[in-house]
Short mmCIF file of C-alpha atoms and ligand atoms in Angstrom, two decimals:
data_model
loop_
_atom_site.label_atom_id
_atom_site.label_comp_id
_atom_site.label_asym_id
_atom_site.label_seq_id
_atom_site.Cartn_x
_atom_site.Cartn_y
_atom_site.Cartn_z
CA MET A 1 -5.40 -59.74 -51.99
CA GLU A 2 -6.86 -57.15 -54.22
CA PHE A 3 -8.00 -53.66 -52.52
CA PRO A 4 -10.03 -51.72 -55.58
CA VAL A 5 -11.06 -48.20 -54.65
CA LYS A 6 -14.36 -47.02 -55.81
CA THR A 7 -16.68 -43.87 -55.11
CA ALA A 8 -19.91 -46.27 -55.72
CA ASN A 9 -22.94 -45.76 -53.65
CA PRO A 10 -23.17 -48.37 -51.05
CA VAL A 11 -26.86 -48.62 -51.42
CA LYS A 12 -25.99 -49.94 -54.93
CA THR A 13 -23.15 -52.04 -54.35
CA GLU A 14 -23.35 -55.76 -54.82
CA THR A 15 -21.17 -57.48 -52.20
CA PRO A 16 -21.06 -60.52 -50.01
CA CYS A 17 -20.57 -58.38 -47.25
CA LEU A 18 -21.03 -54.61 -46.58
CA VAL A 19 -18.87 -53.22 -43.66
CA ILE A 20 -20.20 -50.29 -41.88
CA PRO A 21 -18.77 -48.33 -38.90
CA VAL A 22 -21.32 -46.93 -36.32
CA PHE A 23 -20.35 -44.44 -33.59
CA LYS A 24 -21.91 -45.05 -30.07
CA ASP A 25 -23.28 -41.42 -30.09
CA GLY A 26 -24.18 -38.80 -32.73
CA ASP A 27 -25.39 -39.32 -36.40
CA LEU A 28 -24.72 -42.17 -38.46
CA LEU A 29 -21.81 -41.72 -40.78
CA PRO A 30 -22.48 -40.86 -44.50
CA ALA A 31 -22.44 -44.26 -46.00
CA ALA A 32 -24.32 -45.94 -42.94
CA ALA A 33 -27.04 -42.83 -43.25
CA LYS A 34 -27.49 -44.04 -46.93
CA ILE A 35 -27.93 -47.66 -46.18
CA ASP A 36 -30.24 -46.70 -43.25
CA ASP A 37 -32.56 -44.60 -45.63
CA ALA A 38 -32.69 -47.57 -48.13
CA SER A 39 -33.35 -50.27 -45.49
CA GLU A 40 -36.06 -48.89 -43.54
CA CYS A 41 -33.79 -47.45 -40.89
CA LEU A 42 -32.31 -50.99 -40.04
CA ILE A 43 -29.09 -49.57 -38.50
CA GLN A 44 -31.02 -47.22 -36.18
CA GLN A 45 -33.72 -49.68 -35.23
CA LEU A 46 -30.80 -52.30 -34.06
CA ILE A 47 -29.28 -49.46 -32.31
CA GLU A 48 -32.24 -48.32 -30.46
CA ARG A 49 -33.63 -51.79 -29.61
CA GLY A 50 -29.88 -52.71 -28.22
CA ASP A 51 -29.46 -55.21 -30.64
CA PHE A 52 -26.02 -53.61 -31.67
CA ASN A 53 -23.56 -52.09 -29.14
CA ALA A 54 -21.53 -49.69 -30.89
CA LYS A 55 -18.49 -49.97 -28.51
CA LEU A 56 -15.18 -49.77 -29.82
CA GLY A 57 -14.21 -53.09 -31.45
CA ASN A 58 -17.47 -54.68 -31.16
CA VAL A 59 -18.66 -56.32 -34.61
CA GLN A 60 -22.02 -57.42 -35.32
CA MET A 61 -22.88 -59.62 -38.37
CA ILE A 62 -26.39 -58.82 -40.09
CA PRO A 63 -27.01 -61.82 -42.16
CA PHE A 64 -29.67 -60.17 -44.34
CA ALA A 65 -30.03 -56.66 -45.71
CA PRO A 66 -33.38 -55.89 -46.68
CA GLY A 67 -33.70 -53.60 -49.67
CA LEU A 68 -30.03 -53.72 -50.46
CA PRO A 69 -27.93 -55.55 -53.00
CA ALA A 70 -25.61 -56.58 -50.34
CA ASP A 71 -25.86 -60.06 -48.94
CA ARG A 72 -24.90 -59.14 -45.62
CA LEU A 73 -23.83 -56.45 -43.24
CA LEU A 74 -21.23 -56.01 -40.73
CA LEU A 75 -21.57 -53.20 -38.25
CA VAL A 76 -18.47 -52.31 -36.75
CA GLY A 77 -18.42 -50.07 -33.47
CA LEU A 78 -16.39 -46.95 -33.14
CA GLY A 79 -16.82 -46.30 -29.72
CA GLU A 80 -17.21 -42.37 -28.62
CA ARG A 81 -16.81 -39.85 -31.60
CA ALA A 82 -14.75 -37.44 -29.55
CA LYS A 83 -12.28 -40.39 -28.75
CA CYS A 84 -11.91 -41.52 -32.43
CA GLN A 85 -8.05 -41.09 -33.06
CA GLU A 86 -5.51 -43.43 -34.80
CA GLY A 87 -5.59 -45.93 -32.00
CA ALA A 88 -9.28 -46.00 -31.98
CA PHE A 89 -9.70 -46.59 -35.72
CA CYS A 90 -6.97 -49.46 -36.19
CA LYS A 91 -8.83 -51.36 -33.03
CA ALA A 92 -12.13 -51.24 -34.95
CA VAL A 93 -10.58 -51.85 -38.44
CA ASP A 94 -8.76 -54.90 -36.94
CA ALA A 95 -11.96 -56.23 -35.36
CA ALA A 96 -13.73 -55.83 -38.60
CA PHE A 97 -11.16 -57.79 -40.50
CA ALA A 98 -10.69 -60.50 -37.49
CA HIS A 99 -14.45 -61.16 -38.05
CA LEU A 100 -14.40 -61.11 -42.24
CA ALA A 101 -11.18 -63.43 -41.86
CA GLN A 102 -13.49 -66.21 -39.92
CA MET A 103 -16.17 -66.01 -42.53
CA SER A 104 -16.31 -68.02 -45.54
CA ILE A 105 -16.86 -65.17 -47.98
CA GLU A 106 -14.53 -64.13 -50.96
CA ALA A 107 -15.08 -60.49 -51.11
CA ALA A 108 -16.18 -57.58 -49.03
CA ALA A 109 -16.83 -53.84 -49.50
CA VAL A 110 -16.03 -51.51 -46.42
CA THR A 111 -16.99 -47.58 -46.13
CA LEU A 112 -14.18 -47.27 -43.13
CA THR A 113 -12.69 -44.36 -45.08
CA ASP A 114 -15.90 -42.47 -43.71
CA VAL A 115 -14.70 -42.57 -40.33
CA PRO A 116 -13.15 -39.33 -39.42
CA VAL A 117 -9.77 -39.57 -37.81
CA PRO A 118 -8.27 -35.94 -36.92
CA ASP A 119 -5.09 -35.18 -39.24
CA ARG A 120 -5.39 -38.64 -41.06
CA ASP A 121 -6.69 -38.56 -44.74
CA ALA A 122 -8.31 -41.26 -46.95
CA GLY A 123 -4.88 -42.37 -47.98
CA TRP A 124 -3.85 -42.92 -44.48
CA LYS A 125 -7.13 -44.89 -43.61
CA ALA A 126 -6.74 -46.93 -46.95
CA HIS A 127 -3.26 -47.85 -46.05
CA LYS A 128 -4.37 -49.18 -42.38
CA ILE A 129 -7.33 -50.87 -44.03
CA ALA A 130 -5.26 -53.07 -46.59
CA GLU A 131 -2.77 -53.59 -44.04
CA SER A 132 -5.31 -54.79 -41.60
CA ALA A 133 -6.95 -57.03 -44.04
CA LEU A 134 -3.78 -58.93 -44.86
CA ARG A 135 -2.55 -59.06 -40.99
CA ALA A 136 -5.93 -60.75 -40.30
CA SER A 137 -5.87 -63.24 -43.11
CA TYR A 138 -2.67 -64.55 -42.08
CA ARG A 139 -2.14 -68.06 -40.93
CA PHE A 140 0.89 -69.94 -39.80
CA THR A 141 -0.22 -73.59 -40.79
CA GLN A 142 2.89 -75.23 -42.41
CA PHE A 143 3.55 -77.78 -39.61
CA LYS A 144 0.24 -78.74 -39.25
CA SER A 145 -0.99 -82.10 -40.92
CA GLU A 146 -4.61 -80.97 -41.05
CA PRO A 147 -4.50 -77.15 -41.19
CA ALA A 148 -7.89 -75.33 -40.68
CA PRO A 149 -9.19 -74.03 -43.92
CA ALA A 150 -7.32 -70.57 -44.85
CA PRO A 151 -9.42 -67.40 -44.92
CA SER A 152 -11.19 -67.11 -48.30
CA LEU A 153 -11.09 -63.25 -48.10
CA ALA A 154 -9.18 -62.00 -51.54
CA GLU A 155 -10.83 -58.86 -52.41
CA VAL A 156 -11.65 -55.97 -50.15
CA THR A 157 -13.52 -52.97 -52.23
CA LEU A 158 -12.67 -49.63 -50.56
CA LEU A 159 -15.81 -47.71 -50.83
CA ILE A 160 -14.87 -43.97 -50.88
CA SER A 161 -17.33 -41.33 -50.14
CA GLU A 162 -18.03 -38.17 -52.54
CA GLY A 163 -15.46 -35.47 -51.97
CA ASP A 164 -12.79 -37.76 -50.65
CA ASP A 165 -9.50 -38.35 -52.58
CA THR A 166 -9.67 -41.37 -54.61
CA ASP A 167 -6.16 -41.23 -55.81
CA ALA A 168 -4.80 -40.74 -52.34
CA ALA A 169 -7.00 -43.74 -51.13
CA SER A 170 -5.47 -45.98 -54.18
CA ILE A 171 -1.95 -44.91 -53.34
CA GLY A 172 -2.37 -45.66 -49.33
CA ALA A 173 -4.07 -49.13 -50.49
CA ARG A 174 -1.16 -50.13 -52.44
CA HIS A 175 1.28 -49.07 -49.69
CA GLY A 176 -0.92 -50.79 -47.15
CA ARG A 177 -1.04 -53.70 -49.17
CA ALA A 178 3.00 -53.76 -49.45
CA VAL A 179 3.49 -53.15 -45.85
CA GLY A 180 0.74 -56.04 -44.88
CA ASP A 181 2.50 -58.52 -47.10
CA GLY A 182 6.07 -57.31 -45.50
CA ILE A 183 4.66 -57.53 -42.04
CA ASN A 184 3.40 -61.28 -42.97
CA LEU A 185 6.60 -62.12 -44.40
CA ALA A 186 8.34 -61.07 -41.22
CA ARG A 187 5.92 -63.13 -39.09
CA THR A 188 6.53 -66.21 -40.91
CA LEU A 189 10.32 -65.61 -40.65
CA GLY A 190 9.84 -65.26 -36.87
CA ASN A 191 7.46 -68.01 -36.37
CA LEU A 192 9.77 -70.67 -38.24
CA PRO A 193 11.56 -72.92 -35.73
CA GLY A 194 15.04 -72.32 -34.84
CA ASN A 195 15.88 -75.92 -36.46
CA VAL A 196 14.64 -74.66 -39.81
CA CYS A 197 15.22 -70.92 -39.86
CA THR A 198 19.01 -70.85 -39.47
CA PRO A 199 21.47 -68.38 -40.48
CA ARG A 200 22.06 -70.24 -43.75
CA TYR A 201 18.08 -70.07 -44.09
CA LEU A 202 17.92 -66.54 -43.70
CA ALA A 203 20.76 -65.92 -46.36
CA ALA A 204 18.61 -68.21 -48.79
CA GLU A 205 15.91 -65.97 -48.01
CA ALA A 206 17.97 -63.05 -48.93
CA GLU A 207 18.55 -64.63 -52.30
CA ARG A 208 15.24 -65.51 -52.92
CA LEU A 209 14.11 -62.04 -52.45
CA ALA A 210 16.80 -60.97 -54.98
CA SER A 211 16.06 -63.66 -57.62
CA GLU A 212 12.34 -62.68 -57.34
CA SER A 213 12.97 -58.88 -57.57
CA ALA A 214 13.62 -58.64 -61.29
CA GLY A 215 17.19 -57.29 -60.54
CA ALA A 216 16.25 -54.68 -58.02
CA LEU A 217 17.91 -56.35 -55.08
CA THR A 218 21.36 -57.58 -54.87
CA THR A 219 22.79 -59.50 -52.26
CA GLU A 220 26.27 -60.30 -50.90
CA ILE A 221 26.49 -63.32 -48.16
CA LEU A 222 29.53 -63.46 -46.08
CA ASP A 223 30.43 -66.82 -44.75
CA GLU A 224 32.69 -67.47 -41.77
CA GLU A 225 35.61 -67.63 -43.69
CA ALA A 226 34.95 -63.93 -45.20
CA LEU A 227 33.94 -62.88 -41.93
CA GLU A 228 37.49 -64.42 -40.46
CA ALA A 229 39.29 -62.71 -42.85
CA LEU A 230 37.37 -59.36 -42.65
CA GLY A 231 38.05 -59.49 -38.65
CA ALA A 232 34.49 -59.81 -37.70
CA HIS A 233 35.66 -61.84 -34.67
CA SER A 234 32.81 -60.36 -32.37
CA LEU A 235 30.13 -61.72 -34.60
CA LEU A 236 31.92 -65.01 -35.01
CA SER A 237 32.30 -65.42 -31.17
CA VAL A 238 28.40 -65.64 -30.66
CA GLY A 239 28.34 -68.71 -33.15
CA ARG A 240 31.34 -70.59 -31.92
CA GLY A 241 29.29 -72.75 -29.81
CA SER A 242 26.99 -73.85 -32.60
CA GLU A 243 26.89 -76.44 -35.50
CA GLU A 244 25.09 -73.78 -37.68
CA PRO A 245 27.66 -71.48 -39.37
CA SER A 246 27.08 -67.79 -38.80
CA ARG A 247 26.57 -65.38 -41.79
CA LEU A 248 26.48 -61.72 -42.31
CA ILE A 249 24.02 -61.03 -45.08
CA VAL A 250 23.89 -57.68 -47.47
CA MET A 251 21.28 -56.63 -49.38
CA ARG A 252 21.20 -53.65 -51.46
CA TYR A 253 18.35 -51.66 -53.40
CA ASP A 254 19.11 -48.77 -55.44
CA GLY A 255 16.12 -46.84 -56.15
CA ALA A 256 17.33 -43.31 -55.98
CA ASP A 257 17.40 -40.95 -59.32
CA ASP A 258 21.10 -40.24 -58.31
CA THR A 259 22.74 -43.83 -57.74
CA ASP A 260 25.47 -42.05 -55.61
CA GLU A 261 22.96 -40.92 -53.04
CA SER A 262 24.07 -41.87 -49.79
CA PRO A 263 21.87 -45.13 -48.59
CA HIS A 264 19.88 -45.50 -45.74
CA VAL A 265 21.09 -48.62 -43.99
CA LEU A 266 18.92 -51.04 -41.77
CA VAL A 267 20.63 -53.69 -39.76
CA GLY A 268 18.85 -56.64 -38.34
CA LYS A 269 19.76 -58.82 -35.27
CA GLY A 270 19.44 -62.43 -36.54
CA ILE A 271 20.13 -64.85 -33.69
CA THR A 272 18.17 -67.79 -35.01
CA PHE A 273 17.94 -69.31 -31.41
CA ASP A 274 19.34 -67.91 -28.18
CA THR A 275 20.10 -70.16 -25.47
CA GLY A 276 22.25 -67.70 -23.64
CA GLY A 277 25.34 -70.00 -24.69
CA ILE A 278 27.53 -70.89 -21.18
CA SER A 279 25.38 -67.98 -19.50
CA LEU A 280 22.63 -70.67 -20.13
CA LYS A 281 19.06 -69.22 -19.91
CA PRO A 282 16.48 -70.82 -17.66
CA GLY A 283 14.19 -73.35 -19.15
CA ALA A 284 10.75 -71.96 -18.95
CA GLY A 285 9.65 -70.12 -22.19
CA MET A 286 13.09 -70.62 -23.79
CA ASP A 287 11.23 -71.75 -26.80
CA GLU A 288 10.56 -68.07 -27.45
CA MET A 289 14.11 -67.56 -28.19
CA LYS A 290 13.49 -68.73 -31.74
CA PHE A 291 11.98 -65.17 -32.14
CA ASP A 292 15.56 -63.85 -31.33
CA MET A 293 15.86 -63.11 -35.14
CA CYS A 294 12.81 -60.86 -35.36
CA GLY A 295 15.08 -57.84 -36.04
CA ALA A 296 16.47 -59.56 -39.11
CA ALA A 297 12.66 -60.82 -39.80
CA GLY A 298 11.70 -57.05 -39.70
CA VAL A 299 14.28 -56.10 -42.19
CA PHE A 300 13.39 -58.72 -44.59
CA GLY A 301 9.73 -57.50 -44.47
CA THR A 302 10.83 -53.94 -44.91
CA VAL A 303 12.91 -55.19 -47.86
CA ALA A 304 10.16 -56.85 -49.14
CA SER A 305 7.40 -54.08 -48.93
CA VAL A 306 10.21 -51.61 -50.44
CA LEU A 307 10.57 -53.88 -53.26
CA ALA A 308 6.82 -53.76 -53.97
CA ILE A 309 6.66 -50.01 -53.41
CA LYS A 310 9.80 -49.19 -55.39
CA PRO A 311 10.51 -45.87 -53.53
CA LYS A 312 13.06 -43.68 -55.07
CA ILE A 313 15.86 -44.33 -52.24
CA ASN A 314 19.02 -46.21 -51.83
CA LEU A 315 18.82 -48.78 -49.33
CA VAL A 316 21.24 -51.12 -47.63
CA ALA A 317 19.90 -54.17 -45.45
CA ILE A 318 22.39 -55.85 -43.33
CA VAL A 319 21.51 -58.93 -41.09
CA ALA A 320 23.89 -60.27 -38.57
CA SER A 321 23.11 -63.94 -38.01
CA ALA A 322 23.95 -66.65 -35.67
CA GLU A 323 23.01 -69.37 -33.35
CA ASN A 324 23.82 -68.96 -29.57
CA MET A 325 24.76 -72.32 -28.25
CA PRO A 326 26.77 -73.53 -25.11
CA ASP A 327 29.52 -76.09 -26.28
CA GLY A 328 33.02 -76.80 -25.68
CA ARG A 329 34.03 -74.48 -28.11
CA ALA A 330 31.65 -71.75 -27.09
CA THR A 331 32.81 -68.04 -25.90
CA LYS A 332 32.98 -68.13 -22.14
CA PRO A 333 32.32 -65.32 -19.41
CA GLY A 334 35.58 -63.53 -18.99
CA ASP A 335 36.61 -64.18 -22.72
CA ILE A 336 37.99 -61.00 -24.56
CA ILE A 337 37.17 -60.84 -28.13
CA GLN A 338 38.65 -58.36 -30.87
CA THR A 339 35.85 -56.47 -32.63
CA LEU A 340 35.85 -55.43 -36.39
CA LYS A 341 36.25 -51.81 -35.37
CA GLY A 342 39.26 -52.88 -33.29
CA LEU A 343 37.83 -52.33 -30.03
CA SER A 344 38.24 -55.29 -27.29
CA VAL A 345 35.17 -56.50 -25.73
CA GLU A 346 35.11 -58.53 -22.29
CA VAL A 347 32.35 -60.86 -22.41
CA LEU A 348 31.00 -60.95 -19.04
CA ASN A 349 27.72 -62.64 -20.07
CA THR A 350 27.46 -64.75 -23.07
CA ASP A 351 23.56 -64.09 -23.15
CA ALA A 352 24.24 -60.32 -24.11
CA GLU A 353 25.06 -61.80 -27.77
CA GLY A 354 22.86 -59.34 -29.81
CA ARG A 355 25.25 -56.48 -29.33
CA LEU A 356 28.33 -58.66 -30.07
CA VAL A 357 26.70 -59.60 -33.74
CA LEU A 358 25.31 -55.92 -34.19
CA CYS A 359 28.61 -54.28 -33.41
CA ASP A 360 30.51 -55.61 -36.11
CA ALA A 361 27.56 -55.14 -38.26
CA LEU A 362 27.37 -51.39 -37.61
CA THR A 363 31.19 -51.23 -38.63
CA TYR A 364 30.48 -52.83 -41.66
CA ALA A 365 28.08 -50.39 -42.26
CA GLU A 366 30.52 -47.59 -42.17
CA ARG A 367 31.69 -48.56 -45.69
CA PHE A 368 28.41 -47.49 -47.40
CA THR A 369 28.70 -43.90 -45.97
CA PRO A 370 25.21 -44.25 -44.88
CA ALA A 371 22.68 -41.19 -44.71
CA SER A 372 21.44 -43.05 -41.42
CA VAL A 373 21.60 -46.35 -40.07
CA VAL A 374 18.87 -48.06 -38.08
CA ASP A 375 19.32 -51.31 -36.17
CA ILE A 376 16.31 -53.46 -35.04
CA ALA A 377 16.98 -55.94 -32.40
CA THR A 378 15.05 -57.96 -29.79
CA LEU A 379 17.87 -56.97 -27.61
CA THR A 380 16.82 -56.90 -23.86
CA GLY A 381 14.63 -58.29 -21.60
CA ALA A 382 14.76 -55.08 -19.57
CA ALA A 383 12.76 -53.13 -22.74
CA ILE A 384 9.88 -55.21 -21.66
CA ILE A 385 10.31 -54.51 -17.92
CA ALA A 386 10.56 -50.40 -19.31
CA LEU A 387 7.85 -50.30 -22.26
CA GLY A 388 5.71 -53.44 -21.84
CA HIS A 389 4.57 -54.63 -25.05
CA HIS A 390 3.01 -51.49 -26.61
CA ALA A 391 6.12 -49.50 -27.49
CA THR A 392 9.48 -50.27 -29.03
CA GLY A 393 12.46 -48.60 -27.30
CA LEU A 394 14.61 -46.11 -29.46
CA LEU A 395 17.82 -44.90 -28.66
CA SER A 396 20.05 -42.81 -30.92
CA ASN A 397 23.00 -40.42 -31.41
CA ASP A 398 21.03 -37.80 -33.25
CA ASP A 399 17.68 -36.18 -32.18
CA ASP A 400 16.39 -35.43 -35.53
CA LEU A 401 16.76 -39.34 -36.74
CA ALA A 402 15.09 -40.14 -33.46
CA LEU A 403 11.93 -37.61 -34.21
CA ASP A 404 11.84 -39.20 -37.57
CA LEU A 405 11.43 -42.56 -36.55
CA LEU A 406 9.19 -41.49 -33.68
CA ASP A 407 7.19 -39.66 -36.37
CA ALA A 408 7.08 -42.64 -38.66
CA GLY A 409 6.02 -44.94 -35.90
CA GLU A 410 2.92 -42.63 -35.09
CA THR A 411 1.90 -42.55 -38.70
CA ALA A 412 2.27 -46.41 -38.94
CA TRP A 413 0.76 -46.73 -35.75
CA ASP A 414 3.68 -48.98 -34.86
CA ARG A 415 4.96 -46.86 -31.98
CA ALA A 416 8.39 -46.32 -30.49
CA TRP A 417 9.28 -44.27 -27.34
CA HIS A 418 12.68 -42.67 -27.08
CA LEU A 419 14.96 -43.30 -24.00
CA PRO A 420 18.11 -41.35 -23.07
CA LEU A 421 21.63 -42.18 -24.15
CA TRP A 422 23.36 -40.00 -21.77
CA ASP A 423 26.99 -40.17 -21.23
CA GLU A 424 26.39 -40.71 -17.56
CA TYR A 425 25.16 -44.47 -18.48
CA GLN A 426 28.42 -45.28 -20.24
CA GLU A 427 30.61 -45.91 -17.55
CA GLN A 428 28.53 -49.12 -16.66
CA LEU A 429 30.20 -50.65 -19.51
CA ASP A 430 34.02 -50.11 -18.15
CA SER A 431 35.81 -53.20 -18.05
CA ASN A 432 39.06 -53.90 -15.85
CA PHE A 433 40.49 -55.98 -18.85
CA ALA A 434 39.15 -54.88 -22.08
CA ASP A 435 38.12 -51.49 -23.86
CA LEU A 436 34.54 -52.27 -22.61
CA ALA A 437 32.35 -55.18 -21.05
CA ASN A 438 29.25 -56.38 -23.11
CA ILE A 439 26.96 -55.80 -20.13
CA GLY A 440 26.20 -52.91 -17.88
CA GLY A 441 24.59 -54.31 -14.72
CA ARG A 442 20.91 -54.52 -14.10
CA PRO A 443 20.02 -50.70 -13.78
CA ALA A 444 18.83 -49.52 -17.13
CA GLY A 445 19.58 -52.53 -19.22
CA THR A 446 18.17 -51.28 -22.29
CA ILE A 447 19.89 -48.02 -22.06
CA THR A 448 23.40 -49.53 -21.57
CA ALA A 449 22.94 -52.08 -24.40
CA GLY A 450 22.44 -49.13 -26.55
CA CYS A 451 25.48 -47.49 -24.95
CA PHE A 452 27.33 -50.43 -26.08
CA LEU A 453 25.95 -50.12 -29.60
CA SER A 454 26.75 -46.25 -29.91
CA ARG A 455 30.50 -47.08 -29.35
CA PHE A 456 30.43 -48.48 -32.60
CA ALA A 457 27.92 -46.20 -34.41
CA THR A 458 30.20 -43.18 -34.53
CA GLN A 459 30.59 -42.51 -38.26
CA TYR A 460 26.95 -41.81 -39.08
CA PRO A 461 23.38 -40.78 -37.55
CA TRP A 462 22.23 -43.82 -35.97
CA ALA A 463 19.39 -45.11 -34.02
CA HIS A 464 18.62 -48.53 -32.43
CA LEU A 465 15.09 -49.88 -31.94
CA ASP A 466 14.76 -52.57 -29.13
CA ILE A 467 11.70 -54.61 -30.21
CA ALA A 468 12.18 -57.28 -27.27
CA GLY A 469 8.67 -56.22 -26.22
CA THR A 470 6.85 -55.54 -29.47
CA ALA A 471 8.10 -58.67 -32.09
CA TRP A 472 6.07 -61.35 -30.79
CA ASN A 473 3.01 -62.32 -28.53
CA SER A 474 3.37 -65.01 -25.98
CA GLY A 475 0.49 -67.14 -24.51
CA SER A 476 -2.41 -68.48 -26.47
CA GLN A 477 -1.74 -66.09 -29.32
CA LYS A 478 1.82 -66.76 -29.38
CA GLY A 479 3.34 -65.62 -32.71
CA ALA A 480 5.50 -62.94 -34.38
CA THR A 481 3.76 -59.76 -34.89
CA GLY A 482 5.81 -58.43 -37.77
CA ARG A 483 6.70 -55.33 -35.98
CA PRO A 484 8.47 -52.81 -36.62
CA VAL A 485 8.03 -53.35 -40.89
CA GLY A 486 5.08 -50.32 -40.58
CA LEU A 487 7.32 -47.74 -38.77
CA LEU A 488 10.69 -48.81 -41.02
CA THR A 489 8.58 -48.63 -44.12
CA ARG A 490 6.76 -45.60 -43.19
CA TYR A 491 10.39 -44.00 -42.11
CA LEU A 492 11.80 -44.84 -45.66
CA LEU A 493 8.86 -43.57 -47.59
CA ASP A 494 9.14 -40.27 -45.47
CA ARG A 495 12.83 -40.11 -46.80
CA GLU A 496 11.83 -40.36 -50.29
CA GLU A 497 9.51 -37.35 -49.91
CA GLU A 498 12.38 -35.39 -48.19
CA LEU A 499 14.85 -36.26 -51.09
CA ARG A 500 11.95 -35.31 -53.62
CA GLU A 501 11.25 -32.00 -51.45
CA THR A 502 15.24 -31.29 -51.58
CA THR A 503 15.49 -31.83 -55.15
CA ILE A 504 12.65 -29.42 -56.30
CA GLU A 505 14.18 -26.75 -54.05
CA GLY A 506 17.58 -27.23 -55.70
CA GLU A 507 16.38 -26.74 -58.99
N1 BES B 601 17.36 -62.00 -26.86
C1 BES B 601 17.89 -61.72 -25.50
C2 BES B 601 16.70 -60.55 -25.05
C3 BES B 601 15.16 -60.93 -24.85
C4 BES B 601 14.92 -61.70 -23.74
C5 BES B 601 14.39 -60.59 -25.65
C6 BES B 601 13.68 -61.87 -23.36
C7 BES B 601 13.17 -60.56 -25.17
C8 BES B 601 12.86 -61.60 -24.15
C9 BES B 601 18.94 -61.18 -25.41
O1 BES B 601 20.05 -61.70 -26.21
C10 BES B 601 19.38 -61.28 -23.95
O2 BES B 601 19.58 -62.55 -23.55
N2 BES B 601 19.55 -60.31 -23.15
C11 BES B 601 20.03 -60.21 -21.87
C12 BES B 601 20.84 -59.10 -21.58
C13 BES B 601 21.57 -59.20 -20.40
C14 BES B 601 22.55 -60.57 -20.22
C15 BES B 601 22.50 -58.14 -19.88
C16 BES B 601 18.76 -59.79 -21.10
O3 BES B 601 17.93 -59.25 -21.54
O4 BES B 601 18.55 -60.51 -20.02
MN1 MN B 602 20.85 -63.48 -25.07
ZN1 ZN B 603 19.19 -62.58 -27.80
#
């Protein structure tokens, strides 16, 4: 999809559909006012007659536009002016594109950057617009024999009002497009069924990204033999009951001016199906455990958006991938395994497998002497109990890193919430037989999972994102969301900015 940015007058803009945001109260926004002047007060009349209710998220198609070169108008309700912040803006933009993606038009022009959002500039708005357009146009139809036609929308022109920063909007649109594409890649990987998307499939995906990157991305894939030789017995213990071999997938992007610059490391949980293993899960809804690789999907999506944006940072992306199945050879409750770090773990529940693959990946990350390590995992059902489906859980051994991630989440409108990682919780992992147990009981399940990981993340600033509640939707809208690609990409772009600032200071 293309996102040209123009400062053209909306009254003179020829387009199949002109998108106009409208507040419930107060004056029309600049573009809407111009349209109104040129169309015998069409918009005001529609509002006054009650034919359009500008409630937040309402949209109304006007199939003609008298006196205007646009073929149609799409009015978008913004709700109350005083409540127009990031959440309201994103909701209105999403509603507009959900509608546009249903229409059989190939192009639209939007005046959405007119909407005042406190502390957010035209670049931020352009980013959200492009990202939203791509998210709305996404369909996952590859297994349908007669798929509905794909949305035809291919070009969204951003009409910027005088005085707004066109350069910032162009950069925002470019980033939003990269993030939207990255989100959609993560959604596809998440949506693929477990019989297609296996650890080897994810490894091939890394190789595909590398081969299409013109040398910007390199990969290293560790198979079971290599993992055995390395001593990653914890990761291997999870896949022991599966016919599908496990993989540790490493991708490297060196974009910093100084190739010796410490990389930021992302680590994704890639359980391509989680039956629970011998601690078998109940049957209802088990299909959704194909989404247990959404941490890995988020890492792939972020790598893809980084490859599109090419920030001047170094990045290492690691995916720890296995299938968790019950079998004669599977790990059993009570088994004791030896992690790559050397700590022994008593596996009291084979369904707490995510931390077992992640801990070895976190130890593997030490070799890169990282500037930061962020792991992303659909780790605990308890994260859904604590935070529902709106916030990603965030735990960290470094408050500065936690704040950077929270801030990135706010900007990307892909928010996380900080939970405590206090020492008091650590004793829940005490084991009578090994260095630690892999479960900490029912209280604070998300935190004790974070505690487990923290025992391995000792050599660098580290944070853990529990995306169990945010990575996919259930019910009739079942499907992967592509979160937290927005948060992670923003986090990495902020690190580039930080690096740029310190280089200037140092000069
Ligand atoms: N992948 C699940 C977590 C999960 C469950 C995410 C449901 C989203 C929805 C994870 O591997 C798991 O099974 N965790 C257990 C941990 C428990 C055994 C300590 C859980 O949350 O029940
Ligand atoms: Mn599990
Ligand atoms: Zn799992």
